[in-house]
Amino acid sequence: MTTRTRTDVLLMSGFCAFLFFYGLGQFGLVGADEPRYAQVAREMFERHDWITPILGGHAWLEKPPLYYWQAMLAYSVFGVNDVAARIPAAIDATLLVIAVYLFFRKFRPGVEVDAALITASCAGVIGYARAASMDIALAAAFSIGLMAWWAWRESGQRIYLALFYVFMALGMLAKGPVAPFLAAAVIMLFVLAARESRLALRTFWSLGILLFCAIALPWYVAVQIRNPQFFREFILEHNLARFSSDLYHHRQPFWYYLPVTALALLPWTVLVIAAMLQPVRIWWAERRLVSPQPDVEWQFSMFACCWLIVPVAFFSFSQSKLPGYILPSIPAGALLFADYLRRQFGGEENVSRGLALLHAVLAAVPIVPSLLIAYIVTERRLPAGPPMLFALAVAFALCAAIGLTLVSRLRLRMLRFVTLIPVILSVAAVLRWGATSIDQKLSARPLAIAIASVETHQLPLAVYGVSREMEFGLTFYRNQTAVRYESGHIPEEEHLLVAPASWKVNVAKQTAGRRLLFLGHYAPQGVDYYWVAARP
């Protein structure tokens, strides 16, 4: 290992360790999906069942198994806890960063470390790398697969095409048929733009298709045999119906993914947009030529543009929209800008003052909500006075440092370092000053601890009028299914009840004729918890 390679490894290891792994357990699982996915993996782990996802003792067939398998392995090593539930995503993000580095080292040498660190520091990658979900697993498999496809296209070596099919199969196991579908759409759009129709036919390699089927299909066949309702629930309801209707109440405007993508690409958004202009201009200039001369230099950037655009455009037509859907686009933006950077290093490295200023502002802005995260989470608004002035002063100092560096003689050579400073500070600020507030306001973990402290033995759990986030959070942290009073299935035996503090009258009505003992109040989320006697 050369000195340069050793330095590269140390840099990537340090950044991945901090951005993806450090402080994974400083706040509990948040939202409805994190604790739900973690609980599904736990129930599969406890049953030693690698086929059927289980939630509350029943088949839960909304998602494929790749994340669950990874979490089960993590549970076997680290025990069942929220850190172990998040480790698979952190590992997937790290593998993505390593793959980007190796790809650029082989096919676009000179900026391999830049490409890897740009990918690692995108806000979308950092956020989902620290979450117990399958979004980063899909993004990593999809991205590695498309890089392998380009490696085959450029080198002609079938081993890369085989890797493309392997990672599309893993993407199929991560989140379903959306992975090969989007890959096919990206490749077809690029083939049309580059006028290389035969390239599409060459991609359909019989041995590669067999390899894909050998990896992806066994689980689908096994789960269908064991659960005849799988096709209806997974394909028809959670893929087709989710796309074509607002069945799960995630409706957003058509343009929703434009700001989401811009935020997910921070702090590199402005530079990614700038990097898109050159290949688009070249394509526009050559579109009417009868026989344009192929140019691998711009064609790779054009491929990255197609890759960035397709998931965003496709999911914009979906009637159900969630931010994680377009995560597979984000590595494309990082690769596009890294390749742009490589070409600039070979030229005069000019950065216009306007572009430098815009990049500096966008790179520095995230430090403001990061420093104020505790107040924002608690009060759901930005503070005024000294805290805001302090955050703005820090952002201004970072903005000035980045802008001055980009217009100085150092220019792009120092770009990644000065831009990574606010990224590191933002992550550190959230973990240092926001973790406690996030844990108390957005996670069920402290509530579960408070309830356990007044129990002599674990009782059945019921909830009434609380959010799905709290319901699934309590399910994971207590490892028991919470029964909802709203469903009409009120437990006959003695049990615990969690309800909003403002629902005391409703609770009294629902428990009429039974002893009711107030156990405590959890102020950060405004809920009370009670002991309810068995029905006489």
XYZ file of C-alpha atoms in Angstrom:
536
model
C 0.000 0.000 0.000
C 1.469 3.328 -1.094
C 1.603 6.371 1.138
C -1.098 8.051 -0.937
C -3.392 5.032 -0.723
C -2.838 4.816 3.025
C -3.750 8.493 3.360
C -6.868 7.970 1.247
C -7.958 5.043 3.404
C -7.413 6.995 6.607
C -9.369 9.981 5.285
C -12.329 7.907 4.143
C -12.308 5.782 7.279
C -12.295 8.829 9.530
C -15.074 10.617 7.687
C -17.286 7.525 7.343
C -16.753 6.644 11.001
C -17.829 10.116 12.121
C -20.564 10.880 9.585
C -22.232 7.458 9.603
C -21.368 5.602 12.825
C -20.535 8.082 15.576
C -23.382 8.688 18.037
C -25.853 6.275 16.421
C -27.518 5.691 19.770
C -27.490 9.235 21.137
C -31.197 9.490 20.419
C -33.759 6.744 20.004
C -35.495 5.529 16.882
C -37.705 8.271 15.424
C -40.695 8.311 13.127
C -42.921 5.331 12.449
C -40.654 3.476 10.022
C -37.451 3.183 12.064
C -38.949 1.332 15.060
C -41.285 -0.671 12.843
C -38.497 -1.985 10.588
C -36.306 -2.645 13.624
C -39.122 -4.608 15.264
C -39.790 -6.677 12.137
C -36.113 -7.672 12.096
C -36.266 -8.519 15.810
C -39.309 -10.778 15.403
C -37.681 -12.550 12.452
C -34.494 -12.885 14.509
C -36.285 -14.332 17.518
C -38.203 -16.798 15.318
C -35.094 -17.688 13.280
C -37.237 -16.984 10.226
C -35.302 -15.656 7.217
C -38.274 -15.783 4.833
C -41.388 -14.065 6.184
C -41.171 -10.554 7.672
C -43.181 -10.579 10.919
C -44.737 -7.714 12.896
C -46.874 -8.346 15.945
C -46.745 -12.067 15.269
C -48.287 -11.705 11.789
C -46.799 -11.596 8.287
C -45.887 -8.025 7.318
C -45.195 -8.048 3.591
C -44.696 -4.392 2.698
C -40.928 -4.579 2.077
C -38.322 -7.118 0.849
C -35.866 -8.658 3.319
C -32.389 -7.217 2.698
C -32.510 -4.694 5.561
C -34.071 -7.276 7.874
C -31.331 -9.781 7.096
C -28.660 -7.178 7.783
C -30.320 -6.119 11.047
C -30.667 -9.750 12.146
C -26.930 -10.213 11.668
C -26.291 -6.996 13.603
C -28.570 -8.191 16.413
C -26.656 -11.467 16.598
C -23.400 -9.535 17.143
C -24.455 -6.454 19.139
C -27.728 -7.567 20.684
C -31.191 -6.186 19.949
C -31.010 -2.404 20.384
C -31.453 0.778 18.411
C -27.746 1.097 17.561
C -27.683 -2.380 16.040
C -30.842 -1.505 14.079
C -29.033 1.460 12.479
C -25.703 -0.226 11.803
C -26.799 -1.827 8.475
C -27.518 1.579 6.940
C -24.163 2.952 8.117
C -22.381 -0.054 6.592
C -24.282 0.307 3.301
C -23.331 3.983 3.072
C -19.689 3.129 3.771
C -19.706 0.477 1.031
C -21.144 3.065 -1.367
C -18.332 5.510 -0.538
C -15.692 2.784 -1.018
C -17.231 1.806 -4.364
C -17.165 5.426 -5.555
C -13.509 5.688 -4.572
C -12.553 2.462 -6.401
C -14.560 3.432 -9.485
C -12.894 6.819 -9.800
C -9.465 5.405 -9.036
C -9.854 2.957 -11.918
C -11.760 5.023 -14.490
C -11.456 8.685 -13.455
C -8.146 8.925 -11.538
C -7.053 12.079 -9.803
C -10.183 12.932 -7.817
C -11.073 9.577 -6.259
C -10.857 10.906 -2.698
C -12.860 13.988 -3.660
C -15.547 11.810 -5.233
C -15.752 9.569 -2.174
C -15.920 12.429 0.328
C -18.402 14.430 -1.750
C -20.667 11.369 -1.799
C -20.245 10.778 1.938
C -20.992 14.396 2.830
C -24.263 14.820 0.920
C -27.023 15.582 3.423
C -29.275 12.854 2.042
C -26.589 10.201 2.377
C -25.691 11.253 5.940
C -29.323 11.355 7.040
C -30.314 7.944 5.692
C -26.992 6.350 6.668
C -27.994 7.003 10.289
C -31.527 5.605 9.993
C -32.938 2.113 10.421
C -34.452 1.843 6.957
C -33.900 0.244 3.571
C -33.524 3.485 1.556
C -29.724 3.623 1.746
C -29.512 -0.113 0.972
C -31.394 0.519 -2.277
C -29.352 3.634 -3.073
C -26.052 1.830 -2.473
C -26.951 -1.290 -4.483
C -28.439 0.802 -7.296
C -25.450 3.156 -7.446
C -22.810 0.434 -7.316
C -24.709 -1.426 -10.032
C -24.815 1.582 -12.354
C -21.116 2.301 -11.784
C -20.423 -1.333 -12.698
C -22.518 -0.923 -15.853
C -20.474 2.109 -16.897
C -17.241 0.260 -16.089
C -18.384 -2.489 -18.486
C -19.409 0.045 -21.114
C -15.995 1.719 -20.959
C -13.753 -1.337 -20.524
C -15.735 -4.054 -22.261
C -14.982 -6.504 -19.432
C -17.918 -8.800 -18.697
C -17.036 -9.041 -15.011
C -18.397 -5.519 -14.569
C -21.618 -6.386 -16.375
C -21.957 -9.384 -14.056
C -21.539 -7.036 -11.083
C -24.262 -4.823 -12.532
C -26.706 -7.733 -12.467
C -25.587 -8.794 -8.983
C -26.241 -5.358 -7.495
C -29.537 -4.938 -9.337
C -30.568 -8.214 -7.695
C -29.534 -6.837 -4.311
C -31.537 -3.690 -5.088
C -34.510 -5.935 -5.855
C -34.053 -7.515 -2.413
C -33.648 -4.077 -0.823
C -36.861 -2.457 -2.025
C -38.391 -4.416 -4.862
C -38.649 -4.160 -8.665
C -38.080 -0.401 -8.602
C -34.295 -1.029 -8.695
C -34.059 -2.870 -12.051
C -36.857 -0.711 -13.485
C -35.069 2.568 -12.708
C -31.736 1.148 -13.900
C -33.303 0.188 -17.219
C -34.824 3.668 -17.527
C -31.475 5.371 -16.814
C -29.655 3.201 -19.359
C -32.340 3.685 -22.027
C -32.324 7.462 -21.564
C -28.543 7.537 -21.874
C -28.617 5.244 -24.922
C -31.078 7.593 -26.622
C -29.015 10.666 -25.715
C -25.761 9.062 -26.910
C -27.391 7.390 -29.960
C -25.953 4.000 -29.106
C -28.973 1.763 -29.618
C -26.908 -1.430 -29.806
C -25.594 -0.754 -26.307
C -29.040 -1.461 -24.870
C -29.212 -4.830 -26.619
C -25.705 -5.755 -25.458
C -26.731 -5.020 -21.872
C -29.271 -7.869 -22.002
C -26.783 -10.642 -21.287
C -28.325 -14.068 -20.750
C -25.785 -15.137 -18.101
C -26.275 -11.847 -16.285
C -30.047 -12.328 -16.258
C -29.572 -15.838 -14.862
C -27.278 -14.411 -12.190
C -29.897 -11.782 -11.330
C -32.617 -14.428 -11.062
C -30.425 -16.746 -8.985
C -29.877 -13.995 -6.373
C -33.184 -12.128 -6.362
C -35.878 -14.712 -7.077
C -35.393 -17.450 -4.433
C -36.719 -15.242 -1.629
C -39.654 -14.019 -3.733
C -40.611 -17.587 -4.609
C -40.192 -18.810 -1.021
C -42.205 -15.982 0.534
C -44.986 -16.407 -2.041
C -45.214 -20.135 -1.329
C -45.356 -19.516 2.412
C -47.665 -16.471 2.155
C -50.123 -16.682 -0.770
C -51.217 -13.076 -0.148
C -47.685 -11.778 -0.854
C -48.229 -10.856 -4.516
C -51.375 -8.904 -3.727
C -49.948 -7.078 -0.704
C -46.431 -6.399 -1.944
C -46.764 -5.935 -5.709
C -50.331 -4.684 -6.117
C -50.735 -2.639 -2.924
C -47.267 -1.501 -1.867
C -45.816 -0.936 -5.323
C -48.501 -0.279 -7.944
C -51.194 1.190 -5.672
C -48.621 3.241 -3.750
C -47.450 4.792 -7.036
C -50.838 5.298 -8.665
C -52.875 6.473 -5.659
C -52.534 8.232 -2.323
C -53.451 5.030 -0.515
C -51.028 5.743 2.351
C -51.663 9.500 2.633
C -48.308 10.791 1.398
C -49.642 13.220 -1.213
C -47.329 16.070 -2.194
C -47.271 18.531 -5.133
C -45.717 17.458 -8.432
C -42.628 19.638 -7.890
C -42.026 18.233 -4.399
C -38.803 16.417 -5.299
C -37.049 19.479 -6.704
C -36.470 21.088 -3.282
C -36.022 17.648 -1.683
C -33.238 16.807 -4.145
C -31.642 20.217 -3.661
C -31.631 19.715 0.116
C -30.353 16.136 -0.164
C -27.391 17.323 -2.288
C -26.308 19.956 0.239
C -23.655 21.316 0.555
C -22.881 20.606 -3.117
C -26.187 21.617 -4.727
C -25.004 24.704 -6.614
C -21.881 22.991 -7.929
C -23.843 19.912 -9.044
C -26.153 22.168 -11.045
C -23.129 23.891 -12.559
C -21.622 20.509 -13.417
C -24.802 19.552 -15.291
C -24.596 22.480 -17.669
C -21.558 21.325 -19.686
C -22.822 17.880 -20.807
C -26.290 19.298 -21.435
C -24.821 22.079 -23.598
C -22.700 19.589 -25.543
C -25.659 17.266 -26.068
C -27.835 20.173 -27.193
C -25.168 21.335 -29.668
C -24.672 17.853 -31.133
C -28.267 16.652 -31.170
C -28.782 17.564 -34.854
C -25.490 16.138 -36.099
C -25.948 13.051 -38.250
C -22.906 11.243 -36.835
C -21.659 12.902 -33.642
C -18.211 11.832 -32.533
C -18.380 9.840 -29.301
C -16.573 11.499 -26.442
C -16.256 9.376 -23.308
C -15.314 12.454 -21.287
C -18.660 14.170 -21.662
C -20.637 10.955 -22.077
C -19.926 9.841 -18.529
C -21.238 13.172 -17.289
C -24.267 12.720 -19.540
C -24.814 9.279 -18.010
C -24.634 10.775 -14.520
C -27.170 13.425 -15.591
C -29.572 10.715 -16.786
C -29.029 8.851 -13.520
C -29.739 11.991 -11.481
C -32.846 12.927 -13.451
C -34.669 9.598 -13.880
C -35.580 8.749 -10.238
C -36.593 12.357 -9.564
C -38.763 12.532 -12.686
C -40.271 9.066 -12.175
C -41.299 9.591 -8.552
C -42.613 13.071 -9.329
C -45.481 11.290 -11.106
C -46.147 9.118 -8.060
C -49.289 9.946 -6.081
C -47.460 8.916 -2.900
C -44.248 10.807 -2.173
C -41.675 10.396 0.595
C -38.205 12.028 0.697
C -36.286 8.745 0.628
C -37.707 7.696 -2.728
C -35.221 9.816 -4.683
C -32.156 8.834 -2.620
C -30.765 6.736 -5.541
C -30.325 10.020 -7.451
C -28.022 11.624 -4.893
C -24.806 9.632 -5.601
C -25.229 10.572 -9.264
C -25.005 14.244 -8.327
C -21.829 13.570 -6.355
C -20.272 11.640 -9.261
C -21.298 14.310 -11.738
C -19.629 17.057 -9.746
C -16.524 14.956 -8.997
C -16.026 14.341 -12.730
C -16.505 18.046 -13.377
C -13.869 18.715 -10.727
C -11.451 16.338 -12.451
C -11.778 18.199 -15.736
C -11.341 21.535 -13.979
C -8.125 20.334 -12.353
C -6.760 19.759 -15.834
C -7.668 23.295 -16.890
C -7.413 26.705 -15.333
C -9.576 25.837 -12.313
C -11.651 28.958 -12.713
C -14.587 29.509 -10.384
C -16.712 32.564 -11.002
C -17.249 34.794 -8.019
C -20.997 34.391 -8.299
C -20.759 30.607 -8.238
C -18.288 30.719 -5.349
C -20.614 32.979 -3.360
C -23.686 30.821 -3.973
C -21.816 27.657 -3.000
C -20.383 29.305 0.097
C -23.825 30.455 1.242
C -25.511 27.085 0.706
C -22.632 25.198 2.303
C -22.693 27.419 5.399
C -26.472 27.752 5.878
C -27.042 24.268 7.436
C -24.953 25.247 10.453
C -27.742 27.606 11.563
C -30.482 24.985 12.141
C -27.845 22.563 13.416
C -26.726 24.927 16.185
C -30.356 25.720 17.028
C -31.675 22.172 16.674
C -32.678 21.776 20.326
C -34.842 24.897 20.227
C -36.328 24.014 16.826
C -37.297 20.512 17.934
C -38.754 21.733 21.217
C -40.523 24.917 20.057
C -40.935 24.096 16.334
C -39.679 27.500 15.264
C -36.448 29.447 15.027
C -35.415 31.457 18.084
C -34.748 35.161 18.146
C -32.112 37.123 20.002
C -28.562 36.033 20.931
C -28.853 32.331 19.895
C -29.891 33.283 16.360
C -27.238 35.994 16.141
C -24.565 33.542 17.260
C -25.650 30.929 14.699
C -25.733 33.537 11.930
C -22.268 34.791 12.915
C -20.845 31.266 12.690
C -22.545 30.752 9.310
C -21.189 34.080 8.036
C -17.642 33.185 9.104
C -17.847 29.820 7.352
C -19.392 31.406 4.262
C -16.592 33.989 4.069
C -13.889 31.335 4.506
C -15.331 29.125 1.756
C -15.927 32.010 -0.638
C -12.467 33.515 -0.155
C -10.828 30.124 -0.629
C -12.653 29.505 -3.918
C -11.623 32.852 -5.426
C -8.054 32.679 -4.094
C -5.120 30.983 -5.772
C -6.022 27.763 -3.909
C -9.359 27.570 -5.720
C -10.759 24.108 -6.309
C -7.797 22.270 -4.761
C -9.120 23.169 -1.314
C -12.805 22.875 -2.187
C -13.543 19.589 -0.459
C -11.726 20.568 2.729
C -13.349 23.960 3.236
C -16.783 22.582 2.325
C -16.469 19.605 4.662
C -15.835 21.881 7.651
C -19.484 23.060 7.962
C -20.663 19.491 7.289
C -18.629 18.147 10.203
C -19.630 21.039 12.458
C -23.319 20.581 11.583
C -23.314 16.860 12.385
C -21.362 17.503 15.596
C -23.770 20.262 16.649
C -26.831 18.074 16.121
C -25.291 15.238 18.134
C -23.945 17.509 20.870
C -26.828 19.928 21.400
C -29.794 18.304 19.704
C -29.631 14.631 20.694
C -31.389 15.031 24.051
C -34.218 17.128 22.605
C -34.672 14.788 19.648
C -34.758 11.817 21.997
C -37.302 13.406 24.315
C -39.579 14.945 21.678
C -39.395 12.548 18.741
C -38.545 9.115 20.166
C -40.545 6.744 22.365
C -37.382 5.507 24.101
C -37.481 7.804 27.173
C -41.212 7.202 27.578
C -40.662 3.439 27.485
C -37.954 3.824 30.161
C -40.271 5.960 32.317
C -43.101 3.408 32.071
C -40.768 0.510 32.875
C -39.605 2.293 36.034
C -43.086 2.086 37.614
C -43.824 -1.529 36.596
C -43.231 -4.538 38.809
C -43.633 -6.789 35.762
C -44.321 -6.087 32.101
C -48.043 -5.718 31.407
C -49.855 -5.694 28.061
C -49.794 -2.274 26.400
C -52.563 -0.218 24.833
C -52.538 3.224 23.260
C -55.334 5.689 22.659
C -55.159 8.814 20.534
C -51.368 8.811 20.141
C -49.362 8.988 16.922
C -48.192 6.013 14.892
C -44.647 7.090 15.731
C -45.279 6.592 19.427
C -47.195 3.349 18.879
C -44.414 1.701 16.871
C -41.716 3.208 19.082
C -43.251 1.668 22.200
C -43.703 -1.603 20.317
C -39.956 -1.777 19.666
C -38.665 -0.532 23.016
C -41.052 -2.750 25.001
C -40.974 -5.599 22.479
C -44.725 -6.005 22.601
C -47.528 -5.083 20.239
C -49.555 -2.081 21.352
C -53.323 -2.476 21.050
C -55.212 0.620 19.906
C -58.372 1.526 21.796
C -59.661 3.086 18.554
C -59.739 -0.358 16.963
C -62.371 -1.475 19.477
C -60.189 -4.321 20.793
C -59.737 -3.044 24.352
C -57.861 -5.657 26.421
C -59.996 -7.536 28.931
C -57.031 -8.156 31.241
C -55.143 -5.546 33.254
C -52.876 -3.454 31.072
C -51.038 -0.193 30.651
C -52.569 2.645 28.651
C -50.783 5.591 27.017
C -52.927 8.543 25.916
C -52.607 12.315 25.381
C -52.848 14.328 28.578
C -55.771 16.259 27.073
C -57.788 13.049 26.625
C -58.524 12.376 30.310
C -62.305 12.506 29.742
C -62.060 10.113 26.779
C -59.913 7.726 28.802
C -62.446 7.771 31.655
C -65.262 6.923 29.243
C -63.365 4.073 27.612
C -62.423 2.539 30.986
C -65.787 3.072 32.728
C -66.477 0.356 35.275
C -62.798 -0.532 35.652
C -60.215 0.674 38.153
C -57.950 3.305 36.611
C -54.695 4.396 38.233
C -52.708 7.369 36.941
C -49.022 6.385 36.842
C -47.295 9.406 35.376
C -47.083 12.203 32.853
C -44.453 12.476 30.132
C -44.249 16.216 29.530
C -42.010 16.407 26.421
C -44.662 14.630 24.311
C -47.699 15.551 26.383
C -48.923 12.038 27.222
C -50.105 10.292 30.371
C -49.752 6.623 31.222
C -52.187 4.622 33.329
C -52.724 1.219 34.891
C -56.108 -0.220 33.886
C -57.558 -3.101 35.929
C -59.002 -6.227 34.370
C -62.652 -6.007 33.377
C -64.816 -7.239 36.302
